[in-house]
C-alpha cells in the first residue's frame, strides 16, 4: 500500500469495525521492519483510526472515556 493510499483510504464508520481495524493495523505495524514504508504507513493509519474512534466515543450518550 502506498503512503498516499494509507492517508486517503476511507475508514469504517462503526466503533467495532474501527477497533478491529486498529488491532489488525497494530499487528501489521509490529511485524514490519522499524522505519520501513509499511511501518510508517501503519503508524499513520493508527493515528487516523484513533481520532475516528475518539470522535465516535465523544458523540455517544453518555460519552465514553
mmCIF file of C-alpha atoms in Angstrom:
data_model
loop_
_atom_site.group_PDB
_atom_site.id
_atom_site.type_symbol
_atom_site.label_atom_id
_atom_site.label_comp_id
_atom_site.label_asym_id
_atom_site.label_seq_id
_atom_site.Cartn_x
_atom_site.Cartn_y
_atom_site.Cartn_z
ATOM 1 C CA UNK A 1 0.000 0.000 0.000
ATOM 2 C CA UNK A 2 1.416 3.386 -0.939
ATOM 3 C CA UNK A 3 1.671 6.056 1.748
ATOM 4 C CA UNK A 4 -0.933 8.174 -0.047
ATOM 5 C CA UNK A 5 -3.354 5.208 -0.024
ATOM 6 C CA UNK A 6 -3.000 4.855 3.752
ATOM 7 C CA UNK A 7 -3.951 8.507 4.166
ATOM 8 C CA UNK A 8 -6.830 8.581 1.670
ATOM 9 C CA UNK A 9 -8.427 5.179 2.343
ATOM 10 C CA UNK A 10 -11.915 5.604 3.860
ATOM 11 C CA UNK A 11 -12.249 4.255 7.387
ATOM 12 C CA UNK A 12 -15.090 2.100 8.700
ATOM 13 C CA UNK A 13 -17.912 4.070 10.297
ATOM 14 C CA UNK A 14 -18.626 1.919 13.353
ATOM 15 C CA UNK A 15 -16.643 1.761 16.572
ATOM 16 C CA UNK A 16 -16.475 -2.048 16.433
ATOM 17 C CA UNK A 17 -15.120 -2.106 12.899
ATOM 18 C CA UNK A 18 -12.604 0.613 13.765
ATOM 19 C CA UNK A 19 -11.397 -1.354 16.800
ATOM 20 C CA UNK A 20 -10.907 -4.445 14.630
ATOM 21 C CA UNK A 21 -9.001 -2.420 12.011
ATOM 22 C CA UNK A 22 -6.892 -0.937 14.835
ATOM 23 C CA UNK A 23 -5.960 -4.448 16.056
ATOM 24 C CA UNK A 24 -5.052 -5.559 12.517
ATOM 25 C CA UNK A 25 -3.036 -2.392 11.870
ATOM 26 C CA UNK A 26 -1.132 -2.728 15.171
ATOM 27 C CA UNK A 27 -0.256 -6.300 14.220
ATOM 28 C CA UNK A 28 0.933 -5.127 10.782
ATOM 29 C CA UNK A 29 2.981 -2.319 12.355
ATOM 30 C CA UNK A 30 4.558 -4.703 14.856
ATOM 31 C CA UNK A 31 5.555 -7.157 12.111
ATOM 32 C CA UNK A 32 7.038 -4.506 9.814
ATOM 33 C CA UNK A 33 10.689 -3.557 9.931
ATOM 34 C CA UNK A 34 11.089 -0.425 12.072
ATOM 35 C CA UNK A 35 11.246 2.662 9.872
ATOM 36 C CA UNK A 36 10.117 0.847 6.715
ATOM 37 C CA UNK A 37 7.405 2.316 4.495
ATOM 38 C CA UNK A 38 4.920 -0.273 5.784
ATOM 39 C CA UNK A 39 5.794 0.611 9.397
ATOM 40 C CA UNK A 40 5.304 4.340 8.785
ATOM 41 C CA UNK A 41 2.024 3.739 6.910
ATOM 42 C CA UNK A 42 0.678 1.634 9.764
ATOM 43 C CA UNK A 43 1.580 4.328 12.299
ATOM 44 C CA UNK A 44 -0.194 6.974 10.214
ATOM 45 C CA UNK A 45 -3.261 4.776 9.821
ATOM 46 C CA UNK A 46 -3.344 4.050 13.562
ATOM 47 C CA UNK A 47 -3.484 7.775 14.233
ATOM 48 C CA UNK A 48 -6.390 8.235 11.831
ATOM 49 C CA UNK A 49 -8.246 5.295 13.357
ATOM 50 C CA UNK A 50 -7.735 6.574 16.914
ATOM 51 C CA UNK A 51 -9.040 10.029 16.011
ATOM 52 C CA UNK A 52 -12.153 8.488 14.456
ATOM 53 C CA UNK A 53 -12.743 6.205 17.473
ATOM 54 C CA UNK A 54 -12.462 9.241 19.771
ATOM 55 C CA UNK A 55 -14.929 11.191 17.618
ATOM 56 C CA UNK A 56 -17.463 8.361 17.807
ATOM 57 C CA UNK A 57 -16.977 7.931 21.559
ATOM 58 C CA UNK A 58 -17.457 11.654 22.236
ATOM 59 C CA UNK A 59 -20.724 11.544 20.297
ATOM 60 C CA UNK A 60 -22.089 8.677 22.420
ATOM 61 C CA UNK A 61 -24.704 9.439 25.046
ATOM 62 C CA UNK A 62 -23.170 9.458 27.591
ATOM 63 C CA UNK A 63 -19.698 9.901 26.091
ATOM 64 C CA UNK A 64 -17.195 7.113 26.741
ATOM 65 C CA UNK A 65 -13.917 7.816 28.420
#
